[in-house]
Short mmCIF file of C-alpha atoms in Angstrom, two decimals:
data_model
loop_
_atom_site.label_atom_id
_atom_site.label_comp_id
_atom_site.label_asym_id
_atom_site.label_seq_id
_atom_site.Cartn_x
_atom_site.Cartn_y
_atom_site.Cartn_z
CA ASN S 1 -0.06 0.22 0.09
CA ALA S 2 0.59 3.17 0.28
CA GLY S 3 0.22 6.70 2.14
CA LEU S 4 0.41 10.25 0.14
CA GLN S 5 0.47 13.76 1.77
CA PRO S 6 -1.79 15.89 0.36
CA PRO S 7 -1.11 18.64 -1.84
CA PRO S 8 -1.42 22.91 -1.12
CA THR S 9 -5.12 23.35 -2.29
CA GLY S 10 -5.03 23.90 -5.90
CA GLN S 11 -0.54 23.34 -6.63
CA LEU S 12 -1.23 20.47 -8.10
CA GLY S 13 1.54 20.33 -10.64
CA ASN S 14 4.60 18.62 -8.80
CA PHE S 15 1.47 16.30 -6.88
CA LEU S 16 1.28 14.48 -9.97
CA GLU S 17 4.49 14.26 -11.45
CA GLU S 18 5.57 13.09 -8.16
CA LEU S 19 2.68 10.51 -8.25
CA ASP S 20 3.23 9.51 -11.09
CA VAL S 21 7.19 8.26 -10.30
CA LEU S 22 6.07 6.46 -7.64
CA LEU S 23 3.65 4.73 -9.13
CA SER S 24 5.37 3.63 -11.83
CA ASN S 25 8.05 2.32 -8.94
CA TYR S 26 5.33 -0.83 -8.75
CA PRO S 27 5.21 -3.79 -10.38
CA GLU S 28 2.61 -4.01 -13.22
CA ASP S 29 2.76 -8.26 -12.47
CA GLY S 30 -0.03 -8.44 -10.47
CA THR S 31 0.48 -7.52 -6.73
CA PRO S 32 -2.16 -5.91 -5.23
CA LEU S 33 -2.31 -1.72 -4.52
CA VAL S 34 -4.06 0.36 -2.39
CA LEU S 35 -3.63 4.11 -2.90
CA LEU S 36 -5.13 5.63 0.12
CA GLY S 37 -5.19 9.48 2.29
CA ASP S 38 -6.45 12.99 2.44
CA PHE S 39 -5.44 13.60 -1.03
CA ASN S 40 -7.22 17.11 -0.42
CA ILE S 41 -8.53 17.23 -4.25
CA HIS S 42 -11.76 18.65 -5.14
CA LEU S 43 -13.51 15.82 -7.16
CA ASP S 44 -15.61 17.13 -9.61
CA LYS S 45 -12.62 20.25 -9.88
CA PRO S 46 -12.04 20.92 -13.49
CA GLN S 47 -8.21 20.64 -12.08
CA ALA S 48 -9.28 17.13 -10.94
CA ALA S 49 -9.01 16.02 -14.40
CA ASP S 50 -5.34 16.13 -15.22
CA PHE S 51 -5.99 13.14 -11.64
CA ASN S 52 -8.56 11.49 -12.39
CA THR S 53 -6.43 10.93 -15.81
CA LEU S 54 -3.51 9.98 -13.92
CA LEU S 55 -4.72 7.01 -12.08
CA ALA S 56 -6.64 5.65 -15.13
CA SER S 57 -3.76 5.26 -16.47
CA PHE S 58 -2.79 2.71 -13.91
CA ASP S 59 -5.50 1.33 -14.32
CA LEU S 60 -6.15 2.21 -10.51
CA LYS S 61 -10.41 1.98 -8.64
CA ARG S 62 -11.60 4.30 -6.79
CA ALA S 63 -13.73 3.08 -4.13
CA SER S 64 -16.72 4.80 -3.60
CA THR S 65 -17.47 6.54 -0.67
CA THR S 66 -19.63 9.42 0.66
CA ALA S 67 -18.82 12.77 1.92
CA THR S 68 -15.03 12.20 4.09
CA HIS S 69 -15.83 15.69 5.34
CA LYS S 70 -17.57 18.25 7.02
CA SER S 71 -17.89 20.34 4.69
CA GLY S 72 -19.46 17.73 2.50
CA ASN S 73 -16.54 17.21 0.47
CA GLN S 74 -14.59 13.50 -0.45
CA LEU S 75 -11.38 14.22 0.51
CA ASP S 76 -10.16 11.27 1.86
CA LEU S 77 -9.98 8.48 -1.45
CA ILE S 78 -8.95 5.27 -1.18
CA TYR S 79 -8.16 3.83 -4.90
CA THR S 80 -7.48 -0.72 -6.39
CA ARG S 81 -5.12 -2.69 -8.58
CA CYS S 82 -5.35 -6.46 -8.92
CA CYS S 83 -7.57 -5.86 -5.85
CA SER S 84 -11.31 -4.69 -4.57
CA VAL S 85 -12.86 -2.95 -2.12
CA ASP S 86 -16.25 -3.27 -0.08
CA ASN S 87 -18.65 -2.50 3.11
CA THR S 88 -17.02 1.62 3.68
CA LEU S 89 -19.05 3.39 6.30
CA VAL S 90 -18.56 6.72 6.86
CA THR S 91 -18.08 7.65 10.55
CA PRO S 92 -17.96 11.49 10.73
CA LEU S 93 -15.56 12.27 13.71
CA HIS S 94 -15.50 15.19 16.37
CA THR S 95 -11.56 16.15 17.05
CA SER S 96 -10.94 15.97 13.50
CA ASP S 97 -12.41 18.09 10.21
CA HIS S 98 -12.46 15.14 8.41
CA PHE S 99 -14.01 12.14 8.89
CA LEU S 100 -13.63 7.75 10.17
CA ILE S 101 -13.82 5.75 6.96
CA THR S 102 -12.99 2.02 8.05
CA ALA S 103 -13.94 -0.75 4.96
CA ASN S 104 -13.00 -4.55 3.87
CA LEU S 105 -9.66 -5.43 1.47
CA ALA S 106 -10.90 -8.64 -0.35
CA LEU S 107 -6.92 -9.24 -0.25
CA THR S 108 -6.78 -13.93 -0.47
CA PRO S 109 -3.55 -15.35 1.99
CA GLU S 110 -2.86 -17.54 -1.63
CA ALA S 111 -2.21 -14.02 -3.79
CA ALA S 112 -0.27 -12.07 -0.89
CA HIS S 113 2.43 -14.52 -1.15
CA ALA S 114 1.98 -15.61 -4.38
CA PRO S 115 5.17 -17.04 -6.33
CA THR S 116 6.54 -15.05 -8.81
CA ARG S 117 6.45 -16.44 -11.64
CA VAL S 118 9.82 -16.19 -14.07
CA THR S 119 10.26 -16.30 -17.94
CA PHE S 120 12.64 -16.17 -19.39
CA ARG S 121 12.94 -14.31 -23.15
CA ARG S 122 16.43 -13.18 -25.46
CA ASN S 123 16.51 -9.63 -26.90
CA LEU S 124 16.19 -10.68 -30.41
CA ARG S 125 15.94 -6.87 -32.17
CA SER S 126 19.28 -6.53 -32.46
CA LEU S 127 19.69 -10.44 -33.85
CA SER S 128 21.64 -10.34 -37.90
CA PRO S 129 19.97 -13.43 -39.30
CA SER S 130 23.06 -14.00 -42.04
CA ARG S 131 25.82 -13.24 -39.08
CA LEU S 132 23.67 -15.99 -37.06
CA SER S 133 23.61 -18.00 -40.65
CA SER S 134 27.55 -17.86 -41.56
CA VAL S 135 27.92 -18.81 -37.37
CA PHE S 136 26.42 -21.65 -37.74
CA ALA S 137 27.73 -22.89 -40.77
CA SER S 138 31.47 -22.56 -39.34
CA SER S 139 30.16 -23.71 -36.56
CA LEU S 140 28.08 -27.45 -38.59
CA PRO S 141 30.67 -30.57 -39.68
CA SER S 142 32.08 -30.59 -43.02
CA LEU S 143 28.97 -31.89 -44.23
CA SER S 144 31.08 -34.93 -45.37
CA HIS S 145 31.23 -35.49 -41.45
CA PHE S 146 27.64 -34.97 -40.82
CA SER S 147 25.89 -36.91 -43.48
CA ALA S 148 28.20 -40.03 -41.15
CA LEU S 149 26.25 -39.92 -38.59
CA ASP S 150 23.31 -41.67 -37.82
CA THR S 151 20.15 -40.48 -37.34
CA ASN S 152 19.86 -39.48 -33.84
CA SER S 153 23.83 -38.52 -33.27
CA ALA S 154 23.18 -36.27 -36.76
CA THR S 155 19.91 -34.29 -34.58
CA ASP S 156 21.21 -33.53 -32.19
CA THR S 157 24.17 -32.22 -33.26
CA PHE S 158 22.26 -30.07 -35.59
CA CYS S 159 19.75 -28.72 -32.08
CA SER S 160 22.91 -27.58 -30.49
CA THR S 161 24.73 -26.27 -32.47
CA LEU S 162 21.22 -23.80 -33.44
CA THR S 163 21.07 -23.80 -29.43
CA SER S 164 25.03 -22.57 -28.85
CA CYS S 165 24.47 -20.52 -31.84
CA LEU S 166 21.81 -18.62 -30.74
CA ASP S 167 23.42 -18.04 -27.38
CA ASN S 168 25.56 -16.21 -28.14
CA PHE S 169 24.43 -14.17 -29.33
CA CYS S 170 20.77 -13.55 -27.30
CA PRO S 171 21.00 -15.48 -24.39
CA LEU S 172 18.51 -16.59 -22.53
CA SER S 173 17.84 -13.61 -20.24
CA SER S 174 14.99 -13.68 -16.79
CA ARG S 175 11.92 -11.29 -15.99
CA PRO S 176 8.61 -11.88 -13.57
CA ALA S 177 5.99 -13.57 -15.69
CA ARG S 178 3.04 -11.43 -16.34
CA THR S 179 0.65 -12.69 -13.58
CA THR S 180 -2.54 -10.57 -15.24
CA PRO S 181 -4.13 -10.27 -17.93
CA SER S 182 -2.89 -7.16 -20.34
CA ALA S 183 -6.06 -4.46 -20.47
CA PRO S 184 -8.26 -5.24 -24.13
CA TRP S 185 -7.89 -1.18 -25.22
CA LEU S 186 -3.79 -1.66 -24.88
CA SER S 187 -3.11 -1.80 -28.89
CA ASP S 188 0.18 -2.06 -29.61
CA VAL S 189 0.27 1.41 -30.58
CA LEU S 190 -0.04 2.69 -27.68
CA ARG S 191 2.23 -0.12 -25.30
CA GLU S 192 4.71 1.71 -27.70
CA HIS S 193 3.55 5.33 -26.63
CA ARG S 194 3.93 4.02 -23.75
CA SER S 195 7.75 2.82 -24.02
CA LYS S 196 8.24 6.81 -25.50
CA LEU S 197 6.68 7.43 -21.96
CA ARG S 198 8.94 5.65 -19.38
CA ALA S 199 11.54 6.48 -20.87
CA ALA S 200 11.36 10.13 -21.52
CA GLU S 201 10.27 10.35 -17.68
CA ARG S 202 13.83 8.18 -16.60
CA LYS S 203 16.09 10.48 -18.09
CA TRP S 204 13.88 13.44 -17.09
CA LEU S 205 15.15 11.78 -14.12
CA LYS S 206 18.38 11.17 -14.07
CA SER S 207 19.20 14.76 -15.45
CA ARG S 208 16.24 17.25 -13.78
CA ASN S 209 16.05 19.38 -17.10
CA SER S 210 13.34 22.05 -17.54
CA THR S 211 13.63 20.67 -21.76
CA ASP S 212 13.52 16.97 -20.13
CA LEU S 213 10.81 17.74 -17.90
CA SER S 214 7.93 19.57 -20.55
CA VAL S 215 8.75 16.38 -22.97
CA TYR S 216 8.02 14.45 -20.84
CA GLN S 217 4.33 15.84 -20.11
CA SER S 218 4.14 16.46 -23.53
CA LEU S 219 4.41 12.40 -23.48
CA LEU S 220 1.98 12.10 -20.46
CA SER S 221 -0.78 14.21 -21.71
CA SER S 222 -0.71 13.12 -25.35
CA PHE S 223 -1.27 8.77 -23.58
CA SER S 224 -3.44 9.77 -21.15
CA ALA S 225 -5.70 11.43 -23.96
CA ASN S 226 -4.93 8.08 -26.26
CA VAL S 227 -5.69 6.28 -23.43
CA PHE S 228 -8.97 7.78 -22.72
CA THR S 229 -10.22 7.73 -26.30
CA ALA S 230 -9.19 3.78 -26.39
CA LYS S 231 -10.38 2.56 -23.38
CA ALA S 232 -13.84 4.28 -24.40
CA SER S 233 -13.94 3.34 -27.68
CA TYR S 234 -14.14 0.19 -26.60
CA TYR S 235 -16.62 -0.05 -24.23
CA HIS S 236 -18.90 1.54 -27.13
CA ASP S 237 -18.33 -0.87 -29.41
CA LYS S 238 -18.68 -3.29 -26.97
CA ILE S 239 -21.49 -1.67 -25.96
CA ASN S 240 -23.11 -1.77 -29.35
CA ASN S 241 -22.21 -4.93 -29.86
CA CYS S 242 -24.77 -6.70 -28.09
CA CYS S 243 -27.71 -7.99 -29.77
CA ASP S 244 -30.26 -8.26 -27.42
CA ALA S 245 -30.82 -6.62 -23.39
CA ARG S 246 -29.23 -10.23 -21.74
CA THR S 247 -26.22 -9.62 -23.60
CA LEU S 248 -26.30 -5.88 -22.90
CA PHE S 249 -27.38 -7.15 -19.27
CA LYS S 250 -24.36 -9.84 -18.56
CA THR S 251 -21.93 -6.72 -20.30
CA PHE S 252 -23.05 -3.80 -18.19
CA SER S 253 -22.95 -6.52 -15.17
CA SER S 254 -19.40 -7.36 -15.80
CA LEU S 255 -18.68 -3.91 -16.11
CA LEU S 256 -19.82 -2.84 -13.54
CA ASN S 257 -19.57 -5.47 -10.99
CA PRO S 258 -16.36 -7.47 -12.75
CA PRO S 259 -16.52 -11.08 -11.23
CA PRO S 260 -13.50 -11.82 -8.99
CA PRO S 261 -10.20 -13.91 -10.26
CA PRO S 262 -10.53 -16.86 -10.11
CA PRO S 263 -9.25 -19.57 -7.70
CA GLN S 264 -5.23 -19.63 -8.28
CA SER S 265 -4.99 -23.69 -9.01
CA THR S 266 -2.53 -25.97 -6.49
CA LEU S 267 -2.99 -28.63 -9.08
CA THR S 268 1.31 -29.85 -10.12
CA ALA S 269 2.04 -31.15 -13.43
CA ASP S 270 3.08 -34.47 -11.50
CA ASP S 271 -0.02 -34.55 -10.71
CA PHE S 272 -0.79 -32.93 -15.08
CA ALA S 273 1.59 -36.12 -16.66
CA VAL S 274 -0.37 -38.72 -13.60
CA PHE S 275 -3.80 -37.88 -14.07
CA PHE S 276 -3.58 -37.66 -17.80
CA THR S 277 -1.32 -41.18 -17.78
CA ASN S 278 -4.24 -42.70 -16.28
CA LYS S 279 -7.07 -41.33 -18.79
CA THR S 280 -5.25 -43.04 -21.47
CA ARG S 281 -4.59 -45.80 -19.69
CA THR S 282 -8.01 -46.73 -18.19
CA ILE S 283 -9.84 -46.33 -21.01
CA SER S 284 -7.04 -48.70 -22.83
CA ASP S 285 -7.35 -51.04 -21.11
CA GLN S 286 -11.43 -51.76 -21.24
CA PHE S 287 -10.68 -53.10 -25.09
CA SER S 288 -10.81 -56.47 -25.82
CA THR S 289 -7.01 -57.49 -27.09
CA PRO S 290 -6.95 -56.58 -30.85
CA GLN S 291 -6.93 -59.09 -33.25
CA THR S 292 -4.45 -59.44 -36.06
CA GLU S 293 -4.70 -61.85 -37.80
CA ASP S 294 -5.14 -61.09 -41.35
CA ASN S 295 -9.33 -60.56 -42.01
CA PHE S 296 -8.46 -59.32 -45.26
CA THR S 297 -7.20 -59.52 -49.19
CA THR S 298 -3.37 -57.49 -48.82
CA ASN S 299 -3.03 -54.79 -51.25
CA ALA S 300 -1.75 -55.41 -55.06
CA HIS S 301 -0.13 -52.13 -54.45
CA SER S 302 3.01 -51.85 -52.40
CA PHE S 303 4.64 -49.15 -50.64
CA SER S 304 7.89 -50.40 -49.90
CA SER S 305 9.44 -47.30 -48.92
CA PHE S 306 9.53 -43.73 -48.77
CA SER S 307 11.72 -41.64 -51.07
CA PRO S 308 14.97 -39.68 -50.87
CA LEU S 309 13.46 -36.00 -50.30
CA SER S 310 15.11 -33.20 -52.05
CA GLU S 311 16.94 -29.99 -50.56
CA THR S 312 14.70 -27.98 -52.55
CA ASP S 313 11.70 -30.20 -51.22
CA VAL S 314 12.82 -29.32 -47.89
CA SER S 315 13.00 -26.15 -48.14
CA LYS S 316 9.67 -25.99 -50.32
CA LEU S 317 8.51 -27.92 -46.06
CA ILE S 318 10.00 -25.20 -44.57
CA LEU S 319 10.04 -22.18 -45.93
CA SER S 320 5.24 -23.21 -46.46
CA SER S 321 4.89 -23.88 -42.75
CA HIS S 322 3.43 -21.16 -41.16
CA PRO S 323 6.07 -20.49 -38.53
CA THR S 324 5.13 -21.22 -34.57
CA THR S 325 7.42 -22.16 -32.13
CA CYS S 326 7.50 -24.04 -29.70
CA PRO S 327 9.73 -24.08 -26.41
CA LEU S 328 11.11 -27.29 -26.59
CA ASP S 329 12.84 -25.64 -30.80
CA PRO S 330 17.03 -25.25 -30.70
CA ILE S 331 15.17 -21.53 -32.03
CA PRO S 332 12.91 -19.54 -32.65
CA THR S 333 10.89 -20.33 -36.20
CA HIS S 334 11.11 -17.20 -37.66
CA LEU S 335 15.10 -17.31 -37.61
CA LEU S 336 15.66 -21.04 -38.45
CA GLN S 337 12.91 -19.69 -41.84
CA ALA S 338 15.41 -16.65 -41.92
CA ILE S 339 18.59 -18.92 -42.47
CA SER S 340 16.78 -21.77 -44.66
CA SER S 341 20.09 -21.72 -46.86
CA SER S 342 21.93 -22.37 -44.14
CA VAL S 343 20.63 -25.38 -42.72
CA ILE S 344 18.70 -27.15 -45.22
CA PRO S 345 21.35 -28.89 -45.99
CA SER S 346 22.10 -30.46 -42.73
CA LEU S 347 18.53 -31.22 -42.30
CA THR S 348 17.28 -32.89 -45.18
CA HIS S 349 20.68 -34.84 -44.29
CA ILE S 350 18.69 -35.27 -41.22
CA ILE S 351 15.13 -36.41 -42.71
CA ASN S 352 16.18 -38.41 -45.35
CA SER S 353 18.42 -40.39 -42.34
CA SER S 354 14.53 -41.41 -40.63
CA LEU S 355 13.22 -42.16 -43.70
CA HIS S 356 15.27 -44.98 -44.64
CA SER S 357 16.29 -45.90 -41.49
CA GLY S 358 12.55 -45.84 -40.18
CA THR S 359 14.18 -44.24 -36.53
CA PHE S 360 12.55 -41.45 -35.73
CA PRO S 361 14.70 -39.53 -33.85
CA SER S 362 14.50 -39.29 -29.83
CA ALA S 363 14.72 -35.41 -29.83
CA PHE S 364 11.97 -35.51 -31.77
CA LYS S 365 10.10 -37.75 -29.36
CA GLN S 366 9.18 -34.74 -26.59
CA ALA S 367 6.61 -32.52 -26.65
CA ARG S 368 6.15 -29.58 -24.20
CA VAL S 369 2.39 -30.28 -22.46
CA SER S 370 0.14 -27.12 -21.38
CA PRO S 371 -2.99 -28.39 -19.49
CA LEU S 372 -6.21 -25.98 -20.75
CA LEU S 373 -9.75 -25.45 -19.30
CA LYS S 374 -12.31 -27.28 -21.53
CA LYS S 375 -14.47 -23.66 -20.59
CA PRO S 376 -13.35 -20.48 -19.06
CA SER S 377 -16.27 -21.36 -16.50
CA LEU S 378 -15.52 -24.84 -14.45
CA ASN S 379 -13.16 -24.78 -12.09
CA PRO S 380 -9.86 -25.29 -12.86
CA ALA S 381 -9.26 -26.98 -9.60
CA LEU S 382 -10.46 -29.89 -11.38
CA LEU S 383 -8.47 -32.46 -13.14
CA GLU S 384 -11.18 -34.31 -15.31
CA ASN S 385 -11.71 -30.19 -16.31
CA TYR S 386 -8.57 -29.36 -18.46
CA ARG S 387 -7.66 -30.95 -22.11
CA PRO S 388 -3.58 -31.91 -23.45
CA VAL S 389 -2.08 -30.43 -25.73
CA SER S 390 1.01 -30.70 -26.93
CA LEU S 391 3.04 -27.99 -28.60
CA LEU S 392 5.72 -30.46 -30.85
CA PRO S 393 9.16 -28.44 -32.11
CA PHE S 394 9.15 -27.95 -35.76
CA ILE S 395 11.56 -29.71 -36.98
CA ALA S 396 10.15 -32.66 -35.97
CA LYS S 397 6.81 -31.49 -37.55
CA THR S 398 8.75 -30.87 -41.30
CA LEU S 399 9.69 -34.90 -40.05
CA GLU S 400 6.13 -35.08 -40.26
CA ARG S 401 4.79 -33.76 -42.88
CA ALA S 402 7.91 -35.56 -45.20
CA VAL S 403 5.71 -38.51 -44.02
CA PHE S 404 1.82 -37.68 -44.30
CA ASN S 405 2.36 -36.19 -47.89
CA GLN S 406 4.00 -40.12 -49.51
CA LEU S 407 1.53 -41.79 -47.52
CA SER S 408 -1.25 -39.43 -48.14
CA MET S 409 0.17 -39.73 -51.30
CA PHE S 410 -0.25 -43.87 -52.34
CA LEU S 411 -3.46 -43.91 -50.47
CA VAL S 412 -5.42 -41.64 -52.36
CA GLN S 413 -3.29 -43.60 -55.80
CA ASN S 414 -4.66 -46.36 -54.90
CA ASN S 415 -8.11 -45.35 -53.81
CA LEU S 416 -7.61 -46.76 -49.49
CA LEU S 417 -9.20 -44.34 -48.24
CA ASP S 418 -12.94 -44.65 -46.97
CA SER S 419 -15.27 -42.44 -49.10
CA ASN S 420 -16.93 -40.83 -46.52
CA GLN S 421 -14.47 -39.50 -44.69
CA SER S 422 -13.50 -35.91 -44.24
CA GLY S 423 -11.60 -35.74 -42.06
CA PHE S 424 -7.79 -35.00 -42.76
CA LYS S 425 -8.61 -35.37 -46.59
CA SER S 426 -7.73 -32.69 -49.31
CA GLY S 427 -11.17 -30.67 -49.67
CA HIS S 428 -12.86 -31.93 -47.13
CA SER S 429 -13.68 -30.89 -43.52
CA THR S 430 -16.31 -30.97 -41.53
CA GLU S 431 -18.48 -28.59 -43.40
CA THR S 432 -18.42 -31.22 -46.41
CA ALA S 433 -18.83 -34.14 -43.80
CA LEU S 434 -21.80 -31.91 -42.46
CA LEU S 435 -23.52 -31.25 -45.72
CA SER S 436 -22.79 -35.27 -46.79
CA VAL S 437 -25.36 -36.25 -43.66
CA THR S 438 -27.79 -32.86 -44.71
CA GLU S 439 -27.77 -34.09 -47.81
CA ALA S 440 -28.97 -38.20 -46.62
CA LEU S 441 -31.39 -37.03 -44.06
CA ARG S 442 -32.95 -34.66 -47.05
CA LEU S 443 -33.32 -37.46 -49.84
CA ALA S 444 -34.55 -39.65 -46.72
CA ARG S 445 -37.75 -38.01 -45.75
CA ALA S 446 -37.70 -37.29 -49.65
CA ALA S 447 -39.20 -40.63 -50.35
CA SER S 448 -40.63 -41.53 -46.88
CA LYS S 449 -37.90 -43.44 -45.21
CA SER S 450 -36.92 -42.83 -40.95
CA SER S 451 -33.44 -41.77 -40.37
CA VAL S 452 -32.27 -42.26 -36.84
CA LEU S 453 -28.38 -40.65 -36.43
CA ILE S 454 -26.02 -41.92 -34.22
CA LEU S 455 -23.77 -39.27 -32.70
CA LEU S 456 -20.61 -41.18 -31.92
CA ASP S 457 -17.88 -39.10 -28.84
CA LEU S 458 -14.95 -40.85 -27.93
CA SER S 459 -13.41 -39.94 -25.19
CA ALA S 460 -9.04 -39.00 -25.44
CA ALA S 461 -9.49 -40.57 -29.35
CA PHE S 462 -5.80 -39.99 -30.75
CA ASP S 463 -4.09 -40.92 -27.38
CA THR S 464 -5.91 -44.20 -27.05
CA VAL S 465 -5.36 -45.72 -30.90
CA ASN S 466 -4.18 -49.04 -30.98
CA HIS S 467 -0.83 -48.28 -33.19
CA GLN S 468 -0.63 -52.77 -33.00
CA ILE S 469 -3.58 -52.75 -35.17
CA LEU S 470 -2.96 -49.91 -36.86
CA LEU S 471 0.15 -51.09 -38.36
CA SER S 472 -1.25 -53.88 -38.72
CA THR S 473 -4.37 -52.77 -41.23
CA LEU S 474 -1.08 -49.77 -42.39
CA ARG S 475 0.66 -53.41 -43.33
CA LYS S 476 -2.41 -55.30 -44.93
CA MET S 477 -2.96 -51.75 -47.39
CA GLY S 478 1.13 -52.14 -48.84
#
């Protein structure tokens, strides 16, 4: 919390500057902030506009009270951020011109003692892709030596060399993670404006020069006005987009009485790992032992081996992919694409070695699993309300695409796919499946036939696929 010395009557200039410096020193990481005291500011006067704008820029909200001074003014104020105040009571005192204010501060012990989360980042803005490319090319073993390595050794060497080169230019640095969502009206332009404002503020604090102060005050005034405009525009659009009275009521209710933050989950990574593993094991154990005998004639066509890829093929796979990045990637995907000319030869060897030997690199058999709530309204303390989402390395997905393209071509050319299949089939989607079912129902109705629609929902469908049955089916297809 912070207590303030009130400014002299009618003099806000220095007070606002000092207040801005004070608030700038408080972290915006979700830590609760309470600002209270005798501000000696009449909120209904025009001079209070800059004061209100300043506090709004720091997302501080004023607790509603009645008059706190015997003259009928509200001079003693309470502002909060990331916490709330209720049951505010103002009691007149005979010993002072100001009244006594009591209130309840809603602050959970978890929020007060929450451990600081740390994120690790790299400063990639000053990195030159051409410089990284040349250093990687000189650090990797010669192509003749690299081509002699087996699949796992080549993959490990490739990834470790990329990471080592990136560490030389942009080492990882830690910083506290932001625990509260960013304001929805805070655009990239406003963030850039705020960065310039804070830079001007630091410059003035260091120099105490009147020119620097003037620049800082000008930026502060402009930023405050832009924040007010952006915030007003956001709420204006939000209200105008309400299509019915129910939605409008819910919108106003959420604005006037925002819901409290969800309780912090005490679930650990081990809890999720055990739950997800036991869930798939329990479902799989309910299946009968698979029968691997030949049930139908083997296809006349045979897929005996994968065709090796050229450097041009690998380059197309890399550059045509969306640059999604996983924490397990040796370098960010957009950098890998930027230096593709240097990595394509070694990456082509890794992919072709994997296709030839039938070995999937051990380094790619890992995933970063993120548990996500199935619905925002569900209880975050219950494991069954989460679904696992696996994030895979970009190069691993590139290898999967190389395999998928050749298998898909074989299945399509030999008409081995079910005609009613819509998933994982080019030119088909959920929409085509829905159109097919709708058309079948329409034709049945036109022919005066009865229709029964059975919808099947499998829990953890992909995680419980029996690999023995899958491999046996693929062998029978050729």
